[in-house]
PDB file of C-alpha atoms in Angstrom:
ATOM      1  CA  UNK A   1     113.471  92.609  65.986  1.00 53.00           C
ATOM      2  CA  UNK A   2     114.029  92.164  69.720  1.00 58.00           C
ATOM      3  CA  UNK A   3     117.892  92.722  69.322  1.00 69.00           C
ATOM      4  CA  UNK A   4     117.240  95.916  67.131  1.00 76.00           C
ATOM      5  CA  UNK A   5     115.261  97.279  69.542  1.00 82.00           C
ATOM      6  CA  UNK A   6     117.942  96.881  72.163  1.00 85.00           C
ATOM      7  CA  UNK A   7     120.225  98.565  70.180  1.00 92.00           C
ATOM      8  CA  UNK A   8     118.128 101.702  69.367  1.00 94.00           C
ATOM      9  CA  UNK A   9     117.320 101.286  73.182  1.00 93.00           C
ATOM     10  CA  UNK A  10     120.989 101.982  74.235  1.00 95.00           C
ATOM     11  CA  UNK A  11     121.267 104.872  71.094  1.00 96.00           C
ATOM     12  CA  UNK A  12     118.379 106.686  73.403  1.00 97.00           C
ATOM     13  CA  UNK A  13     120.166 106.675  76.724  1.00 96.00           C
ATOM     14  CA  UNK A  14     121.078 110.344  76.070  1.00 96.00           C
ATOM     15  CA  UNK A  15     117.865 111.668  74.862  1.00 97.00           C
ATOM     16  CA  UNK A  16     115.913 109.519  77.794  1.00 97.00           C
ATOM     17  CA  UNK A  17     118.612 111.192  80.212  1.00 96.00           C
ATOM     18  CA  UNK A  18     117.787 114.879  78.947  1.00 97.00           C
ATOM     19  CA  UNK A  19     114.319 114.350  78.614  1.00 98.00           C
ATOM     20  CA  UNK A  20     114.244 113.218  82.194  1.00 97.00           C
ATOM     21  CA  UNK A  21     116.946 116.066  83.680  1.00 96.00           C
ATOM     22  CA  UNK A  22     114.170 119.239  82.102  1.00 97.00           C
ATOM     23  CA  UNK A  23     111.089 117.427  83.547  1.00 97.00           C
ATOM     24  CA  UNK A  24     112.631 117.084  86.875  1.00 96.00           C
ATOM     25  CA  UNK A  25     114.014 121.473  86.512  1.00 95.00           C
ATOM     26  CA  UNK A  26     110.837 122.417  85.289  1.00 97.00           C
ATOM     27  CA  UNK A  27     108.835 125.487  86.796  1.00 97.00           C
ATOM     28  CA  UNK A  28     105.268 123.346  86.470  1.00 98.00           C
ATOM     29  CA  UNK A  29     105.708 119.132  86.465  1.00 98.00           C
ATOM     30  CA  UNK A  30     102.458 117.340  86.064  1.00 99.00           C
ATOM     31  CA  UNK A  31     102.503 114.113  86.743  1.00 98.00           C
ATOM     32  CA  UNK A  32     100.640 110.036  86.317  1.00 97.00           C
ATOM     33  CA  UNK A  33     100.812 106.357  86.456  1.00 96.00           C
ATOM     34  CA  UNK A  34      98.932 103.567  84.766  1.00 93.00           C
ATOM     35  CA  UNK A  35      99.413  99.850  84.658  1.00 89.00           C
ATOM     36  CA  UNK A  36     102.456  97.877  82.752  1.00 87.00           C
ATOM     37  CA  UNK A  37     102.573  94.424  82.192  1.00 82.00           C
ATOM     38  CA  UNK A  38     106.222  92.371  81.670  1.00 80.00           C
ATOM     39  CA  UNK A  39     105.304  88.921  80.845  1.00 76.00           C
ATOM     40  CA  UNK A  40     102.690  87.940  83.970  1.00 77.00           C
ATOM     41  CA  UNK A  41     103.802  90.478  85.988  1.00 82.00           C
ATOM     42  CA  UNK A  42     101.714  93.707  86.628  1.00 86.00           C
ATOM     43  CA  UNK A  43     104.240  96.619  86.988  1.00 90.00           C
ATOM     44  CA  UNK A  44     103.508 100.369  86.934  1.00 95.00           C
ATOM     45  CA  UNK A  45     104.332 103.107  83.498  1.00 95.00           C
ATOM     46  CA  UNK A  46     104.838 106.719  85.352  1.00 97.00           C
ATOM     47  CA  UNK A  47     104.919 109.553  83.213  1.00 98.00           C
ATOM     48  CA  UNK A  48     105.848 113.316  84.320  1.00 98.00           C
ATOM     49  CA  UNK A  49     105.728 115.989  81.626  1.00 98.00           C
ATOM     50  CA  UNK A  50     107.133 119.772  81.267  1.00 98.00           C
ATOM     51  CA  UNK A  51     105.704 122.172  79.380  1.00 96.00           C
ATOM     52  CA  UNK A  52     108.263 120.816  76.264  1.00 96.00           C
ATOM     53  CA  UNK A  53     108.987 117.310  77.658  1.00 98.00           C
ATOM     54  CA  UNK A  54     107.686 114.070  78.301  1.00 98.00           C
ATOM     55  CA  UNK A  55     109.178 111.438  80.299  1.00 98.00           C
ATOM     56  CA  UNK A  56     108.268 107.568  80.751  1.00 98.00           C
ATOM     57  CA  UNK A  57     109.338 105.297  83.323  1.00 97.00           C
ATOM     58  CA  UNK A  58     108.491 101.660  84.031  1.00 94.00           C
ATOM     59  CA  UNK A  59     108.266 100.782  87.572  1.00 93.00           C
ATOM     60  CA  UNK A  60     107.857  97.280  89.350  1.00 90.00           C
ATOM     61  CA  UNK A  61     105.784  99.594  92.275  1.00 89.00           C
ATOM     62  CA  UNK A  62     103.405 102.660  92.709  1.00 91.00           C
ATOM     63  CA  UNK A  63     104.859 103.659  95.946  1.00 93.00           C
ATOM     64  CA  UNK A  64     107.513 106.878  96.992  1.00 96.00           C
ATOM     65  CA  UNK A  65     109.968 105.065  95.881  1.00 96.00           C
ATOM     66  CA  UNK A  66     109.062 105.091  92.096  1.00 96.00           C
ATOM     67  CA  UNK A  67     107.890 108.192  92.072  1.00 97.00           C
ATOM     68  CA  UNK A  68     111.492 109.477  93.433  1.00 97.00           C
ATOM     69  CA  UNK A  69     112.848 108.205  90.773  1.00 96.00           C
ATOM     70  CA  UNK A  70     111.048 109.943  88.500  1.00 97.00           C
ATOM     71  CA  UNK A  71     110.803 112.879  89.948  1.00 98.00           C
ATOM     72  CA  UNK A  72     114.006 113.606  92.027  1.00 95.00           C
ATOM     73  CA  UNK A  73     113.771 113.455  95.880  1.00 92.00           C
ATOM     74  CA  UNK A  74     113.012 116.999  96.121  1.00 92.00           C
ATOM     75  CA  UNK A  75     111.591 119.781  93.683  1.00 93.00           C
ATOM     76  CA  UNK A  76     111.844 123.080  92.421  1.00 90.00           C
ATOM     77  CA  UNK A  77     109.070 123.437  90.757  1.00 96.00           C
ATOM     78  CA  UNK A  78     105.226 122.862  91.438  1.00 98.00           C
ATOM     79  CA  UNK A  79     103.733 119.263  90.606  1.00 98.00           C
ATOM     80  CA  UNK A  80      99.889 119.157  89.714  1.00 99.00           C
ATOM     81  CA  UNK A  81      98.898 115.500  90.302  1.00 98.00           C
ATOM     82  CA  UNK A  82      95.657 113.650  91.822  1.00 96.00           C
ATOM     83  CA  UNK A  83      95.448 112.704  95.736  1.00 94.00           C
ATOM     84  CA  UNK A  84      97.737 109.712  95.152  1.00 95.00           C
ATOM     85  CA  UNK A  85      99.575 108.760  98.117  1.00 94.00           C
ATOM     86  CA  UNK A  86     103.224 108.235  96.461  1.00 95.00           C
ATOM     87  CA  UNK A  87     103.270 111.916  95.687  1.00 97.00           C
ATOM     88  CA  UNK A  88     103.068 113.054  99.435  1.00 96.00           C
ATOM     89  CA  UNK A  89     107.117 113.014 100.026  1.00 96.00           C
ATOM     90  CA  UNK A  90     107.035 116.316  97.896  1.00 97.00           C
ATOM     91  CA  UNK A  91     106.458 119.531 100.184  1.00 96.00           C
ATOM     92  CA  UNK A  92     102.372 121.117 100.506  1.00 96.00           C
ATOM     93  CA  UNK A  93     103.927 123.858  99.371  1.00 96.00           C
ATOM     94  CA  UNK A  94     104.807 122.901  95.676  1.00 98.00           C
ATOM     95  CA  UNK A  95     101.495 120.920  95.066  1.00 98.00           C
ATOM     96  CA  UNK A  96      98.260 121.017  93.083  1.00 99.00           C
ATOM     97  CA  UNK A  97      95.803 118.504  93.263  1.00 99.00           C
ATOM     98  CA  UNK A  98      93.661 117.924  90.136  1.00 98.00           C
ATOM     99  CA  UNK A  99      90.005 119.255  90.373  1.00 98.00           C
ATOM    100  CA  UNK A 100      88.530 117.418  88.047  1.00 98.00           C
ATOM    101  CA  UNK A 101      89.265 114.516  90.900  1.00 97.00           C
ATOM    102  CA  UNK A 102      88.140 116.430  93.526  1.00 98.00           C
ATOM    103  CA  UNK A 103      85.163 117.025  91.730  1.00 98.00           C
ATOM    104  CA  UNK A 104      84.660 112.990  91.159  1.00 97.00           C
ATOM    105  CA  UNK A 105      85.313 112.925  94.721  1.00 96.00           C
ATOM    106  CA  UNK A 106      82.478 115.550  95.973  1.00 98.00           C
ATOM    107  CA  UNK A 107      80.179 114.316  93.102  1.00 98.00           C
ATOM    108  CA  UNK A 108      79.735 110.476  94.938  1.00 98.00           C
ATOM    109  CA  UNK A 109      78.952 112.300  98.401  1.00 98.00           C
ATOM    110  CA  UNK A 110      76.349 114.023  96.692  1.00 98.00           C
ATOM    111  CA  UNK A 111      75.023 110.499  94.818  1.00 97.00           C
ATOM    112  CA  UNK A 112      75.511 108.922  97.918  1.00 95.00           C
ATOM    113  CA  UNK A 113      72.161 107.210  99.255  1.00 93.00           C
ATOM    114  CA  UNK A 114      72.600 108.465 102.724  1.00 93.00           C
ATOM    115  CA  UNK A 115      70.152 111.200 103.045  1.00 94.00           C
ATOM    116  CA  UNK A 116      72.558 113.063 105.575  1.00 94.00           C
ATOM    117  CA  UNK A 117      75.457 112.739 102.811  1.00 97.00           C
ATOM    118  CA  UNK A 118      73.792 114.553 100.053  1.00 97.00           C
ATOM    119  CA  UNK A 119      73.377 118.111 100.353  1.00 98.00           C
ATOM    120  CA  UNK A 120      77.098 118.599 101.511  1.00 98.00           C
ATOM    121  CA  UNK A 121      78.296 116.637  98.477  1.00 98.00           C
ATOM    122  CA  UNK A 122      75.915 119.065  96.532  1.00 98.00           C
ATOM    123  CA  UNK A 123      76.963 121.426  97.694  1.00 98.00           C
ATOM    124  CA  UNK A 124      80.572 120.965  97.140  1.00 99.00           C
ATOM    125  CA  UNK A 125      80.093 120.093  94.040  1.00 99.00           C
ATOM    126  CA  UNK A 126      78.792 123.744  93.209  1.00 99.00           C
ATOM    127  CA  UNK A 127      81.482 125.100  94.742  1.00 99.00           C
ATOM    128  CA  UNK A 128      83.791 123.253  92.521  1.00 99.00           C
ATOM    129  CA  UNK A 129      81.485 123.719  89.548  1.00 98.00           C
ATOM    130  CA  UNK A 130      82.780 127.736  90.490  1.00 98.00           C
ATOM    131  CA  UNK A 131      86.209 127.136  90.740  1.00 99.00           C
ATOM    132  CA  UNK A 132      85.923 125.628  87.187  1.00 98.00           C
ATOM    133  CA  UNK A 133      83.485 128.914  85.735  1.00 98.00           C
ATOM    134  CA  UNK A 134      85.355 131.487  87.440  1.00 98.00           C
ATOM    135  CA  UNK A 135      88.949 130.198  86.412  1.00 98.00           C
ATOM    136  CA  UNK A 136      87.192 130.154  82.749  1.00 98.00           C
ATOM    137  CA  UNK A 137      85.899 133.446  83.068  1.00 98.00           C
ATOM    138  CA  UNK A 138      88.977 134.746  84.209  1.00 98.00           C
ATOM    139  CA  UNK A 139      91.095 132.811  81.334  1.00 97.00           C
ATOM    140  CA  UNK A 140      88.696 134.061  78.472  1.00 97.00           C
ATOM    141  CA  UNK A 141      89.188 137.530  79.564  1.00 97.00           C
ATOM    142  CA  UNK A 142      85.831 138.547  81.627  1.00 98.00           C
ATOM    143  CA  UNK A 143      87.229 138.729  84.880  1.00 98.00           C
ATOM    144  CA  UNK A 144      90.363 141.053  85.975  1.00 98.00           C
ATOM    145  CA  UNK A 145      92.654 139.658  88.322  1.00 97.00           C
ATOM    146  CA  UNK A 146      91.029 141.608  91.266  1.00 98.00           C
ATOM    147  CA  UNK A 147      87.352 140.076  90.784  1.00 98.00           C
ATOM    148  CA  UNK A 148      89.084 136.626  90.215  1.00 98.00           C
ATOM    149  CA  UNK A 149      90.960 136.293  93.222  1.00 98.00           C
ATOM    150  CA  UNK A 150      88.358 137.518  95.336  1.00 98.00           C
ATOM    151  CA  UNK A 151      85.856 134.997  94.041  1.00 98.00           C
ATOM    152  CA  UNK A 152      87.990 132.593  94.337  1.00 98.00           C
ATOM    153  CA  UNK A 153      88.813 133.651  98.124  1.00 98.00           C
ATOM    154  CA  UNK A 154      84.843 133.302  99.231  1.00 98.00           C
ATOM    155  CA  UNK A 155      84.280 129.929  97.276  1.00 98.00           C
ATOM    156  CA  UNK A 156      87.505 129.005  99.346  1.00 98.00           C
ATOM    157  CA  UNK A 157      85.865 130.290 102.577  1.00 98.00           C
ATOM    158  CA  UNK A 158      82.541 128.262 101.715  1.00 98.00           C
ATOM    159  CA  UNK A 159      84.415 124.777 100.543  1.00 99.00           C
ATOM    160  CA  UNK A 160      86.244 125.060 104.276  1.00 98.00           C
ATOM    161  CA  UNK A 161      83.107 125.431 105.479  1.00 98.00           C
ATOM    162  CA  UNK A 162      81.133 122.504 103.887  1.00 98.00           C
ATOM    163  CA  UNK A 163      84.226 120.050 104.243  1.00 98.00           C
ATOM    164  CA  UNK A 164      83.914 120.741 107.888  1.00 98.00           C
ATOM    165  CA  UNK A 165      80.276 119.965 108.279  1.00 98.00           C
ATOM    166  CA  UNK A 166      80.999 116.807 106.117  1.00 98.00           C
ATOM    167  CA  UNK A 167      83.658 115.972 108.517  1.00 98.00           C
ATOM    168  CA  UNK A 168      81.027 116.018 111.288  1.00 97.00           C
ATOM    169  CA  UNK A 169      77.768 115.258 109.940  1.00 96.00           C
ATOM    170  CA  UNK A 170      78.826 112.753 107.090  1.00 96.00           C
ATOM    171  CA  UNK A 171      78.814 109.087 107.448  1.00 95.00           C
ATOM    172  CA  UNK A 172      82.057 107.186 108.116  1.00 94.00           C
ATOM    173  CA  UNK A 173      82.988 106.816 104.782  1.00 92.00           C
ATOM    174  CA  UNK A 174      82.298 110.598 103.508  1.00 96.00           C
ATOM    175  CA  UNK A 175      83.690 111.691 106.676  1.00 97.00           C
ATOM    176  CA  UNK A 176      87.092 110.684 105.833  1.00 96.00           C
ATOM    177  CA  UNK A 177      86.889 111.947 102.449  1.00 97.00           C
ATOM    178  CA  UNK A 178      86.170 115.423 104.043  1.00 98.00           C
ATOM    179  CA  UNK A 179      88.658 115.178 106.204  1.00 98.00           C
ATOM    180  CA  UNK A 180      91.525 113.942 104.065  1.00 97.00           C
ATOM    181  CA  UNK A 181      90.232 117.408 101.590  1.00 98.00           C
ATOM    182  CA  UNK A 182      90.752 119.588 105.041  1.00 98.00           C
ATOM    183  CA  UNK A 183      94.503 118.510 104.817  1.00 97.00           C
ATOM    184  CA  UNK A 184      94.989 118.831 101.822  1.00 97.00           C
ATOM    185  CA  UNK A 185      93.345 122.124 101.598  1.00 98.00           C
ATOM    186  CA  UNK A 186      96.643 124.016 100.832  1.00 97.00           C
ATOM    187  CA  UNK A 187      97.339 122.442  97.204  1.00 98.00           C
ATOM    188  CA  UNK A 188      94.010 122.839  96.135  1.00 98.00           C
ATOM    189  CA  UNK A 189      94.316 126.502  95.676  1.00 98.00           C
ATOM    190  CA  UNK A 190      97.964 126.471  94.431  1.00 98.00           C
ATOM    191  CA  UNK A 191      96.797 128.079  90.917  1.00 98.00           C
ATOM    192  CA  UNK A 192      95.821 131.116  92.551  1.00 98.00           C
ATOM    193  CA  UNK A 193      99.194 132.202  92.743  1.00 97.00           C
ATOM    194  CA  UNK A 194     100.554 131.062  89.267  1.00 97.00           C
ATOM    195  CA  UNK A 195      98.681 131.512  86.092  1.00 97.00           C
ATOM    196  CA  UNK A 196     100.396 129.360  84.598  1.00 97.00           C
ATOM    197  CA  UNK A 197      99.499 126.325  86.905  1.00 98.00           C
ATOM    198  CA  UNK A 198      96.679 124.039  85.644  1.00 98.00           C
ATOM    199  CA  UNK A 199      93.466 122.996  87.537  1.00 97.00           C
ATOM    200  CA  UNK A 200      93.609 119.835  86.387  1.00 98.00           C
ATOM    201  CA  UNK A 201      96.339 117.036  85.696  1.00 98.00           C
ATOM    202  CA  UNK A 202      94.167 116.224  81.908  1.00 97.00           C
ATOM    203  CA  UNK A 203      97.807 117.135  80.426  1.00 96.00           C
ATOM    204  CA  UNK A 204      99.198 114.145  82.142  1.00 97.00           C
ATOM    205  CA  UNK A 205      96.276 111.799  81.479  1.00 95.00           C
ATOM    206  CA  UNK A 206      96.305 112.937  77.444  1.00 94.00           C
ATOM    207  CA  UNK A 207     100.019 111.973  77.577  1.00 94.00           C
ATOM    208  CA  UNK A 208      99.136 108.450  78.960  1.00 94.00           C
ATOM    209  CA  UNK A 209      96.640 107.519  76.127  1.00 92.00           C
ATOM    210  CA  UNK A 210      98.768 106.670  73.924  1.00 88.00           C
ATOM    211  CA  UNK A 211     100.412 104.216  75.696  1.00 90.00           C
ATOM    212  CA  UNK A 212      97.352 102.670  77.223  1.00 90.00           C
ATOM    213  CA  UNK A 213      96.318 102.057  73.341  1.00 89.00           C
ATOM    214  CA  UNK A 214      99.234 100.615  72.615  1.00 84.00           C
ATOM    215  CA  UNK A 215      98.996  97.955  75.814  1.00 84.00           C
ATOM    216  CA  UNK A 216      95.555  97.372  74.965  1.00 82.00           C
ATOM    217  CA  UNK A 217      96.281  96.245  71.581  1.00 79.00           C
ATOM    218  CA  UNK A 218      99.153  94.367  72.533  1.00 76.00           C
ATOM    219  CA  UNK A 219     100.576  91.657  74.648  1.00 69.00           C
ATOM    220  CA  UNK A 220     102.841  94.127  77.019  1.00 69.00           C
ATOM    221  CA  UNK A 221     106.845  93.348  77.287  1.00 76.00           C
ATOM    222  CA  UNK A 222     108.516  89.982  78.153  1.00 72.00           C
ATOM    223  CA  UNK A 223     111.815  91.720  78.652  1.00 79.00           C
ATOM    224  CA  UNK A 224     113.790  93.844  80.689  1.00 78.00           C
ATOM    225  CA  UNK A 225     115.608  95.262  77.442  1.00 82.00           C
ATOM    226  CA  UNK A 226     111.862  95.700  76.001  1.00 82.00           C
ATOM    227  CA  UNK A 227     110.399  97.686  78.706  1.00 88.00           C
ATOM    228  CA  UNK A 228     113.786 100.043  78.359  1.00 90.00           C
ATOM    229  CA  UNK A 229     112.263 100.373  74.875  1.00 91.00           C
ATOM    230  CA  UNK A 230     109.076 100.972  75.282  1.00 91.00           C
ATOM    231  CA  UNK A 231     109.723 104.086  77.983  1.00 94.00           C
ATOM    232  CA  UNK A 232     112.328 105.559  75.897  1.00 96.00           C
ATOM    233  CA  UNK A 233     110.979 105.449  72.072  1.00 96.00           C
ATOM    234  CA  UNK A 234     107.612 106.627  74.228  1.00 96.00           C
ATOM    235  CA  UNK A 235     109.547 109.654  75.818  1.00 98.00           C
ATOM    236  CA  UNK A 236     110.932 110.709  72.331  1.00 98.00           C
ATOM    237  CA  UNK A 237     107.450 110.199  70.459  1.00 96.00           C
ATOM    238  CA  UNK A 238     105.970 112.563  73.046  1.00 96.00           C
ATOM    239  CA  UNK A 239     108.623 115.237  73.246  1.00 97.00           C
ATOM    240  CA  UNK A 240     108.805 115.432  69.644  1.00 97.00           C
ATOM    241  CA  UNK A 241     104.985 115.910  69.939  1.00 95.00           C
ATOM    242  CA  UNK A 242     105.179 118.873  72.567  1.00 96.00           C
ATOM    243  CA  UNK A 243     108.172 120.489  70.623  1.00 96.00           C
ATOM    244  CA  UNK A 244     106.168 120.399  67.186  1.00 96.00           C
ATOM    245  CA  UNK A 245     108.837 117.989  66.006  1.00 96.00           C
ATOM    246  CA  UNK A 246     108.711 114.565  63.378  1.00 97.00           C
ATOM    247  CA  UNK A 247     109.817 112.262  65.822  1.00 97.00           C
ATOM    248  CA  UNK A 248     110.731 109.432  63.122  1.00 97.00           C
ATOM    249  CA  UNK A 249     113.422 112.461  61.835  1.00 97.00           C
ATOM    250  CA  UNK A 250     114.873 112.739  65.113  1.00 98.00           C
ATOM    251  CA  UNK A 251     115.136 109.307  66.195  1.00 97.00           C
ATOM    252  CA  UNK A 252     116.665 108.862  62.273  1.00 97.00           C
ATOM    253  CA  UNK A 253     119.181 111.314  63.657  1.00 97.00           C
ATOM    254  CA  UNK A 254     119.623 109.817  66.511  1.00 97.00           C
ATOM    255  CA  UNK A 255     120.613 106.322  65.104  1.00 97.00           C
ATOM    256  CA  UNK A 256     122.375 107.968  62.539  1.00 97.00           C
ATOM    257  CA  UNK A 257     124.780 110.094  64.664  1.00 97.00           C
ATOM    258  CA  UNK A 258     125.621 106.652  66.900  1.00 97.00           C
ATOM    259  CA  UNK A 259     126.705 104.744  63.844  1.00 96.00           C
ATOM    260  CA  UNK A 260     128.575 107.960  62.152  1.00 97.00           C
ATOM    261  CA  UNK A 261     129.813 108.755  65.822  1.00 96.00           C
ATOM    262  CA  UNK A 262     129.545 112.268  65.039  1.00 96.00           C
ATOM    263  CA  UNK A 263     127.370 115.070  67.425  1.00 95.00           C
ATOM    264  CA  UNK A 264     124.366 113.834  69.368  1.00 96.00           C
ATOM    265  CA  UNK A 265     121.686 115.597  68.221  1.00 95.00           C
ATOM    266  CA  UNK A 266     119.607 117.546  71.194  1.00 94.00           C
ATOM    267  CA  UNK A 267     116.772 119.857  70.654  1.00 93.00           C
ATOM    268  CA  UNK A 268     117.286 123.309  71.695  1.00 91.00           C
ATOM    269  CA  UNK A 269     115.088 123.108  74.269  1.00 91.00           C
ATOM    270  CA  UNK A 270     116.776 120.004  76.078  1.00 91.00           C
ATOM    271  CA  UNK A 271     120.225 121.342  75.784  1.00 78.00           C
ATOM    272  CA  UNK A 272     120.158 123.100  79.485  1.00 60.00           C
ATOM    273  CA  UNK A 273     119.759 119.810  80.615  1.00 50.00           C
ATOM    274  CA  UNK A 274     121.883 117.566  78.103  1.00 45.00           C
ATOM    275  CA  UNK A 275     123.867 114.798  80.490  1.00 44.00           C
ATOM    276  CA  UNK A 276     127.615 114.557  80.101  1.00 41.00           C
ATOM    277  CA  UNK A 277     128.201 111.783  77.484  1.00 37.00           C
TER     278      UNK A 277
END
């Protein structure tokens, strides 16, 4: 079985190759990592996804490094992704953090037991408890763009405001937290200038399951040529998924057109970024 899966492996270098070229050209990248184990060792699975592509990659690291690979060394587009250090090499500018993090993040100041901690966490929490309501609002159709944005513009006035207090008046621990959310301040309100940009990185995470299922019920990879497997047959499962495709047809097509040696067969939507073969 193991040699059969390095041959479909080497069959999916192409589609792996595309997959990977339309994440990394994509207007809106979100992006994740989970843990991988290859025999004893703990290694890393990344995942970045487009709008009509998936993309797996094992990793021995979590660092830059990894994520360059993935990702490119610079951007186009905007990445949504959590407060994750490896991500920081990509510019403010093209950034959104995920709020459903943030809102983890606010949510322990607020449970903290340190009497001086808790209404500023509370308080933030509200505030993103808005973000969330008045993005909905806006999404379902009871909010122009006008009342939106200027919502959104005072409950980014008041969450300045708070994060400074907390940066102040919190205790060690919280204070940092504040602090680190003052930097970052900038690609927490990337959305408000796209529509189409997420407040949360759940597309990423949804992606992930699957394969945190699978090494759950399993005993991970003991081979180099197995992990190649796993991230590429993942990648095509996933894309297929996205692009409303049977993926068991196209990787049939796939094998198919190796053995025939006739046309690779690309989805439409990967062509733009088909490798030379």
């Amino acid at each position: 079985m193991n040699g059969y899966q390095g041959r479909v492996s080497a069959m999916l270098t192409p589609t792996h190759q595309a997959i990977k070229q339309q994440v990394q050209s994509a207007a809106i990248i979100h992006a994740d990592e989970t843990r991988h184990q290859r025999g004893g060792e703990r290694r890393w699975m990344w995942l970045a996804l487009s709008k009509v592509a998936v993309c797996f990659m094992t990793a021995f690291g979590r660092g830059q490094e990894a994520a360059k690979r993935l990702l490119g060394s610079e951007l186009d587009g905007v990445l949504v992704t959590d407060q994750y250090a490896g991500y920081r090499f990509i510019d403010s500018a093209q950034r959104q953090l995920c709020w459903a993090h943030v809102l983890r993040n606010v949510a322990a100041i607020a449970e903290s037991s340190d009497a001086v901690n808790q209404p500023i966490g509370a308080r933030l929490v509200l505030l993103a408890d808005t973000v969330f309501r008045t993005r909905h609002g806006y999404e379902q159709g009871c909010l122009s763009r006008e009342q939106y944005q200027r919502r959104l513009q005072r409950c980014r006035q008041s969450w300045r405001r708070q994060l400074e207090r907390g940066s102040v008046l919190c205790s060690k621990r919280y204070r940092g937290r504040c602090q680190l959310l003052l930097k970052d301040d900038e690609m927490l309100w990337r959305f408000m200038e796209n529509d189409e940009i997420a407040l949360t990185n759940n597309e990423a995470e949804r992606a992930l399951r699957g394969y945190v299922l699978w090494r759950k019920g399993s005993y991970g990879v003991w081979s180099h040529r197995g992990e190649q497997f796993r991230q590429r047959i993942l990648s095509l499962v996933e894309t297929a998924k996205r692009l409303g495709r049977c993926p068991q047809e196209w990787l049939r097509a796939v094998v198919r057109s190796c053995i025939e040696k006739t046309d690779y067969p690309f989805p439409e939507e990967l062509v733009l970024s088909t490798p030379s073969r």
